[in-house]
Every structure is written in C-alpha cells, then in structure tokens.
mmCIF file of C-alpha atoms and ligand atoms in Angstrom:
data_model
loop_
_atom_site.group_PDB
_atom_site.id
_atom_site.type_symbol
_atom_site.label_atom_id
_atom_site.label_comp_id
_atom_site.label_asym_id
_atom_site.label_seq_id
_atom_site.Cartn_x
_atom_site.Cartn_y
_atom_site.Cartn_z
ATOM 1 C CA MET A 1 -54.829 55.420 -43.785
ATOM 2 C CA GLU A 2 -55.806 55.220 -40.136
ATOM 3 C CA LEU A 3 -52.693 53.374 -38.957
ATOM 4 C CA LEU A 4 -50.338 55.969 -40.454
ATOM 5 C CA GLU A 5 -52.381 58.929 -39.187
ATOM 6 C CA GLU A 6 -52.359 57.481 -35.655
ATOM 7 C CA ARG A 7 -48.605 57.019 -35.835
ATOM 8 C CA ILE A 8 -48.034 60.574 -37.073
ATOM 9 C CA ARG A 9 -50.205 61.911 -34.216
ATOM 10 C CA ARG A 10 -48.317 59.823 -31.682
ATOM 11 C CA ASP A 11 -44.714 60.168 -32.854
ATOM 12 C CA GLY A 12 -44.586 63.045 -35.348
ATOM 13 C CA VAL A 13 -42.911 66.276 -34.251
ATOM 14 C CA VAL A 14 -44.148 69.529 -35.761
ATOM 15 C CA LYS A 15 -41.276 71.883 -36.539
ATOM 16 C CA SER A 16 -41.489 75.479 -37.620
ATOM 17 C CA GLU A 17 -41.659 76.426 -41.318
ATOM 18 C CA GLY A 18 -44.019 73.629 -42.213
ATOM 19 C CA VAL A 19 -41.707 70.705 -41.518
ATOM 20 C CA LEU A 20 -42.936 67.498 -39.919
ATOM 21 C CA LYS A 21 -40.309 65.223 -38.372
ATOM 22 C CA VAL A 22 -41.075 61.522 -38.462
ATOM 23 C CA ASP A 23 -37.585 60.251 -37.735
ATOM 24 C CA SER A 24 -38.675 57.539 -35.337
ATOM 25 C CA PHE A 25 -40.631 55.503 -37.905
ATOM 26 C CA LEU A 26 -40.243 56.832 -41.471
ATOM 27 C CA ASN A 27 -37.056 58.830 -42.054
ATOM 28 C CA HIS A 28 -34.267 57.550 -39.824
ATOM 29 C CA GLN A 29 -35.471 54.590 -37.784
ATOM 30 C CA LEU A 30 -37.818 52.684 -40.107
ATOM 31 C CA ASP A 31 -40.880 50.725 -38.952
ATOM 32 C CA ILE A 32 -40.987 47.917 -41.489
ATOM 33 C CA ASP A 33 -44.338 46.525 -40.299
ATOM 34 C CA LEU A 34 -45.817 49.955 -40.971
ATOM 35 C CA PHE A 35 -44.066 50.086 -44.374
ATOM 36 C CA ASP A 36 -45.517 46.672 -45.148
ATOM 37 C CA ALA A 37 -49.050 47.855 -44.318
ATOM 38 C CA MET A 38 -48.439 50.890 -46.547
ATOM 39 C CA GLY A 39 -47.262 48.613 -49.360
ATOM 40 C CA GLU A 40 -50.419 46.543 -49.049
ATOM 41 C CA GLU A 41 -52.551 49.683 -49.186
ATOM 42 C CA PHE A 42 -50.766 51.032 -52.297
ATOM 43 C CA ARG A 43 -51.245 47.636 -53.933
ATOM 44 C CA ARG A 44 -54.981 47.826 -53.189
ATOM 45 C CA LEU A 45 -55.208 51.414 -54.472
ATOM 46 C CA PHE A 46 -53.319 50.665 -57.711
ATOM 47 C CA ALA A 47 -54.598 47.092 -58.176
ATOM 48 C CA ASP A 48 -55.776 47.785 -61.737
ATOM 49 C CA ALA A 49 -52.594 49.544 -62.920
ATOM 50 C CA PRO A 50 -50.102 47.503 -64.986
ATOM 51 C CA ILE A 51 -47.051 48.581 -62.951
ATOM 52 C CA THR A 52 -43.656 47.350 -64.201
ATOM 53 C CA LYS A 53 -41.386 49.519 -62.070
ATOM 54 C CA ILE A 54 -41.322 51.569 -58.890
ATOM 55 C CA LEU A 55 -39.385 54.841 -59.144
ATOM 56 C CA THR A 56 -38.234 56.874 -56.152
ATOM 57 C CA ILE A 57 -35.440 59.273 -55.185
ATOM 58 C CA GLU A 58 -32.595 58.800 -52.744
ATOM 59 C CA ALA A 59 -32.355 58.698 -49.866
ATOM 60 C CA SER A 60 -35.543 58.663 -47.845
ATOM 61 C CA GLY A 61 -37.804 57.217 -50.564
ATOM 62 C CA ILE A 62 -35.769 54.044 -51.008
ATOM 63 C CA GLY A 63 -36.842 52.131 -47.903
ATOM 64 C CA ILE A 64 -40.544 52.633 -48.525
ATOM 65 C CA ALA A 65 -40.191 51.918 -52.240
ATOM 66 C CA CYS A 66 -38.474 48.586 -51.554
ATOM 67 C CA VAL A 67 -41.240 47.370 -49.275
ATOM 68 C CA VAL A 68 -43.938 48.625 -51.662
ATOM 69 C CA ALA A 69 -42.200 46.846 -54.546
ATOM 70 C CA ARG A 70 -42.595 43.476 -52.838
ATOM 71 C CA HIS A 71 -46.358 43.928 -53.037
ATOM 72 C CA PHE A 72 -46.151 44.585 -56.795
ATOM 73 C CA GLY A 73 -43.417 42.064 -57.592
ATOM 74 C CA VAL A 74 -41.436 44.599 -59.631
ATOM 75 C CA PRO A 75 -37.972 46.236 -59.315
ATOM 76 C CA VAL A 76 -37.235 49.563 -57.687
ATOM 77 C CA VAL A 77 -35.204 52.214 -59.492
ATOM 78 C CA PHE A 78 -34.054 55.199 -57.481
ATOM 79 C CA ALA A 79 -33.005 58.507 -58.978
ATOM 80 C CA LYS A 80 -29.512 59.427 -57.807
ATOM 81 C CA LYS A 81 -28.354 62.833 -56.749
ATOM 82 C CA ALA A 82 -25.279 63.369 -58.912
ATOM 83 C CA GLN A 83 -22.144 65.375 -58.112
ATOM 84 C CA SER A 84 -21.554 66.107 -61.765
ATOM 85 C CA ILE A 85 -23.513 65.123 -64.806
ATOM 86 C CA ASN A 86 -21.654 63.134 -67.406
ATOM 87 C CA LEU A 87 -23.328 64.095 -70.656
ATOM 88 C CA ASP A 88 -22.531 60.887 -72.491
ATOM 89 C CA GLY A 89 -26.171 60.225 -73.291
ATOM 90 C CA GLU A 90 -26.380 57.223 -70.964
ATOM 91 C CA MET A 91 -28.500 58.986 -68.383
ATOM 92 C CA TYR A 92 -31.837 60.720 -68.073
ATOM 93 C CA THR A 93 -31.203 63.903 -66.112
ATOM 94 C CA THR A 94 -33.159 66.611 -64.358
ATOM 95 C CA ARG A 95 -32.744 69.171 -61.590
ATOM 96 C CA ILE A 96 -34.647 69.067 -58.310
ATOM 97 C CA GLU A 97 -34.837 71.720 -55.624
ATOM 98 C CA SER A 98 -34.738 70.157 -52.184
ATOM 99 C CA PHE A 99 -37.467 71.237 -49.781
ATOM 100 C CA THR A 100 -35.546 70.281 -46.657
ATOM 101 C CA HIS A 101 -32.064 71.409 -47.687
ATOM 102 C CA SER A 102 -33.007 74.403 -49.875
ATOM 103 C CA ARG A 103 -30.516 73.597 -52.605
ATOM 104 C CA VAL A 104 -30.730 72.301 -56.158
ATOM 105 C CA TYR A 105 -29.549 68.798 -57.085
ATOM 106 C CA ASP A 106 -28.800 67.268 -60.461
ATOM 107 C CA VAL A 107 -30.619 63.954 -60.506
ATOM 108 C CA ILE A 108 -29.996 61.012 -62.826
ATOM 109 C CA VAL A 109 -31.387 57.633 -63.826
ATOM 110 C CA SER A 110 -29.467 55.305 -66.117
ATOM 111 C CA LYS A 111 -31.175 54.645 -69.464
ATOM 112 C CA LYS A 112 -30.601 50.944 -68.792
ATOM 113 C CA PHE A 113 -33.252 50.915 -66.076
ATOM 114 C CA LEU A 114 -36.171 52.885 -67.533
ATOM 115 C CA ASN A 115 -37.567 52.643 -71.047
ATOM 116 C CA ALA A 116 -40.627 53.344 -73.165
ATOM 117 C CA ASP A 117 -42.306 50.039 -72.232
ATOM 118 C CA ASP A 118 -42.310 50.836 -68.528
ATOM 119 C CA HIS A 119 -45.442 51.642 -66.532
ATOM 120 C CA VAL A 120 -44.176 53.455 -63.494
ATOM 121 C CA LEU A 121 -45.496 53.938 -59.980
ATOM 122 C CA ILE A 122 -43.611 56.827 -58.351
ATOM 123 C CA ILE A 123 -43.225 56.483 -54.574
ATOM 124 C CA ASP A 124 -41.923 59.019 -52.060
ATOM 125 C CA ASP A 125 -42.102 59.697 -48.340
ATOM 126 C CA PHE A 126 -43.338 63.317 -48.414
ATOM 127 C CA LEU A 127 -45.094 65.639 -50.817
ATOM 128 C CA ALA A 128 -44.716 69.368 -50.134
ATOM 129 C CA ASN A 129 -44.266 71.726 -53.103
ATOM 130 C CA GLY A 130 -43.961 68.887 -55.585
ATOM 131 C CA CYS A 131 -40.398 69.606 -56.773
ATOM 132 C CA ALA A 132 -39.178 66.059 -56.151
ATOM 133 C CA LEU A 133 -42.189 64.526 -57.935
ATOM 134 C CA ASN A 134 -42.011 66.926 -60.863
ATOM 135 C CA GLY A 135 -38.378 65.916 -61.341
ATOM 136 C CA LEU A 136 -39.244 62.226 -61.217
ATOM 137 C CA ILE A 137 -42.099 62.751 -63.697
ATOM 138 C CA GLU A 138 -39.647 64.497 -66.035
ATOM 139 C CA LEU A 139 -37.317 61.494 -65.905
ATOM 140 C CA VAL A 140 -40.212 59.149 -66.776
ATOM 141 C CA ASP A 141 -41.226 61.465 -69.639
ATOM 142 C CA GLU A 142 -37.651 61.553 -70.963
ATOM 143 C CA ALA A 143 -37.724 57.758 -71.064
ATOM 144 C CA GLY A 144 -41.029 57.796 -72.976
ATOM 145 C CA ALA A 145 -42.459 55.625 -70.177
ATOM 146 C CA THR A 146 -45.909 56.007 -68.594
ATOM 147 C CA VAL A 147 -46.616 57.431 -65.143
ATOM 148 C CA GLU A 148 -49.377 55.105 -63.913
ATOM 149 C CA GLY A 149 -49.609 56.755 -60.547
ATOM 150 C CA ILE A 150 -47.944 58.420 -57.610
ATOM 151 C CA GLY A 151 -47.997 57.009 -54.082
ATOM 152 C CA ILE A 152 -47.018 59.221 -51.167
ATOM 153 C CA ALA A 153 -46.811 58.387 -47.477
ATOM 154 C CA ILE A 154 -47.414 61.902 -46.122
ATOM 155 C CA GLU A 155 -48.766 64.795 -48.175
ATOM 156 C CA LYS A 156 -48.787 68.243 -46.608
ATOM 157 C CA GLY A 157 -52.079 69.494 -47.992
ATOM 158 C CA PHE A 158 -51.351 73.082 -46.980
ATOM 159 C CA GLN A 159 -48.479 73.164 -49.478
ATOM 160 C CA PRO A 160 -49.343 73.256 -53.195
ATOM 161 C CA GLY A 161 -47.680 70.156 -54.696
ATOM 162 C CA GLY A 162 -50.535 67.673 -54.281
ATOM 163 C CA ASP A 163 -53.347 69.829 -55.618
ATOM 164 C CA ASP A 164 -51.189 70.912 -58.552
ATOM 165 C CA LEU A 165 -50.484 67.288 -59.551
ATOM 166 C CA ARG A 166 -54.181 66.343 -59.244
ATOM 167 C CA HIS A 167 -55.169 69.308 -61.437
ATOM 168 C CA ARG A 168 -52.698 68.114 -64.047
ATOM 169 C CA GLY A 169 -54.501 64.757 -64.075
ATOM 170 C CA TYR A 170 -52.023 62.527 -62.250
ATOM 171 C CA ARG A 171 -53.424 59.683 -60.225
ATOM 172 C CA LEU A 172 -52.059 60.634 -56.815
ATOM 173 C CA GLU A 173 -52.744 58.617 -53.675
ATOM 174 C CA SER A 174 -51.430 59.946 -50.365
ATOM 175 C CA LEU A 175 -51.881 57.687 -47.353
ATOM 176 C CA ALA A 176 -52.082 60.631 -44.954
ATOM 177 C CA ILE A 177 -52.827 64.232 -45.884
ATOM 178 C CA VAL A 178 -51.919 66.773 -43.221
ATOM 179 C CA GLU A 179 -54.291 69.715 -43.536
ATOM 180 C CA SER A 180 -52.714 71.808 -40.816
ATOM 181 C CA MET A 181 -50.177 71.520 -38.046
ATOM 182 C CA ASP A 182 -49.271 73.829 -35.222
ATOM 183 C CA PRO A 183 -45.660 74.030 -34.005
ATOM 184 C CA GLU A 184 -46.796 75.656 -30.729
ATOM 185 C CA THR A 185 -49.262 72.974 -29.622
ATOM 186 C CA GLY A 186 -47.995 70.106 -31.792
ATOM 187 C CA GLU A 187 -51.559 69.573 -32.995
ATOM 188 C CA ILE A 188 -51.986 67.907 -36.401
ATOM 189 C CA ALA A 189 -55.235 67.833 -38.414
ATOM 190 C CA PHE A 190 -55.787 65.466 -41.345
ATOM 191 C CA ARG A 191 -57.901 66.000 -44.479
HETATM 192 P P1 5GP B 201 -41.224 68.722 -52.381
HETATM 193 O O1 5GP B 201 -40.219 68.395 -53.431
HETATM 194 O O2 5GP B 201 -42.590 68.135 -52.663
HETATM 195 O O3 5GP B 201 -41.287 70.183 -52.069
HETATM 196 O O4 5GP B 201 -40.701 68.044 -51.041
HETATM 197 C C1 5GP B 201 -40.674 66.656 -50.956
HETATM 198 C C2 5GP B 201 -39.332 66.156 -50.485
HETATM 199 O O5 5GP B 201 -38.818 66.967 -49.438
HETATM 200 C C3 5GP B 201 -39.496 64.755 -49.951
HETATM 201 O O6 5GP B 201 -38.732 63.885 -50.756
HETATM 202 C C4 5GP B 201 -38.969 64.807 -48.526
HETATM 203 O O7 5GP B 201 -37.751 64.100 -48.455
HETATM 204 C C5 5GP B 201 -38.719 66.257 -48.217
HETATM 205 N N1 5GP B 201 -39.742 66.833 -47.302
HETATM 206 C C6 5GP B 201 -40.652 67.783 -47.618
HETATM 207 N N2 5GP B 201 -41.359 68.163 -46.554
HETATM 208 C C7 5GP B 201 -40.911 67.421 -45.531
HETATM 209 C C8 5GP B 201 -41.278 67.360 -44.138
HETATM 210 O O8 5GP B 201 -42.162 68.081 -43.623
HETATM 211 N N3 5GP B 201 -40.603 66.462 -43.377
HETATM 212 C C9 5GP B 201 -39.633 65.663 -43.889
HETATM 213 N N4 5GP B 201 -39.043 64.796 -43.054
HETATM 214 N N5 5GP B 201 -39.254 65.689 -45.195
HETATM 215 C C10 5GP B 201 -39.895 66.576 -46.009
#
C-alpha cells in the first residue's frame, strides 16, 4: 500500500536489532485517516470473506483493529495479557513470546466472545517472527472458529513469521512488507 510505504519512509525510524519505530503514526500517536485508509484496503482485500469478528492483541493492535472493524461492520475482540490465568474453563488461553519485550505472556480471550460459528479476521500492527499471530491462531482454534485471514500493517519480510504463515496456507495480507532496513543510513526497502 503506497500511502503506508511513503509514511514509513518519511517517519519510520530504523533501530538496531531489526526494530522499526513508527511511534508518530502507528504505535503511540495514531493517524486515524491513515488507519481508515488501511481499513478500506483490508475490506477490499477480504471482500469475499464472511468475517464475523476481528481479533487482535493488546495493546498496539487495538486501535487499528477498531478502525478496520468499522469497514466490516463487526465487533473487535482483543486478546488480553493476563497476570495470572484462572483455570475455571471460562477462557481460551495461550502463551505468547513478545518480540519487543523479550518475555512470555499468558494471553486470554473469554469464551463468551469467540465461538465455533465465528469467521475471524486477525489484525495486528507488526509481523516479525509470528509469535503473536501463532498465539492468536491458537485461540481461534481452541474456540473451533475459522481463521478467514490475517491482516498486518507492517510485515518485516526479513524475519520468518510471514513466510511461515503463508507456507502453512493462511491467507495473509500485509499492507507494507519491509525487505530490508539499515540502521546506519535509515534506508528502508520494500518487497
Ligand atoms: P512477532 O510476534 O511476529 O515476533 O512480533 C509481532 C509483535 O511484536 C507485534 O505485535 C508488535 O507489537 C511487536 N513488534 C515486532 N517487531 C516490531 C517492530 O519492528 N516495531 C514495533 N514497533 N513493534 C514490533
């Protein structure tokens, strides 16, 4: 998506260790007009899919998911990072290793908000190694629901998550795929 790539080139900051900072429009200050254009594009890309729910993970996926959801006219459910898991059977649970904070979180979704009839579009801001998405897919599988597709704002194509998910047959649409980025020059190349 041209608009997003231009914005990443203009305002993205390449950090060391493969991290791209996009705090000024995607992760801290949020550009809602840009989110709206992204929502419209996801709607076009998944026009034929019978989506009943958008699933994301707190915190940075929520803003994008909410704007995307308006284009599909369906609710957003976000997976919560839990302090402790209450094993009363009311929750779907999984564990996710955080790329940016290098720690493992227990993640939950209430059984009230995801069930076997749901056709889910998973939305997130970044795709790196795929840990967050694999966790979200597990939650959908636990519910017996269907993963219709995965929509990502920025995929880092030099990390393995995206190619792995495509090989496993998931319908994955990333609006910008960063092929390489150089922390010395700040240069970013897209696939
Ligand atoms: P993964 O689970 O695919 O390894 O990493 C995806 C998650 O880590 C995303 O939910 C995102 O919040 C965070 N993340 C991964 N790489 C980056 C990055 O380069 N920049 C930012 N801002 N977040 C990232």
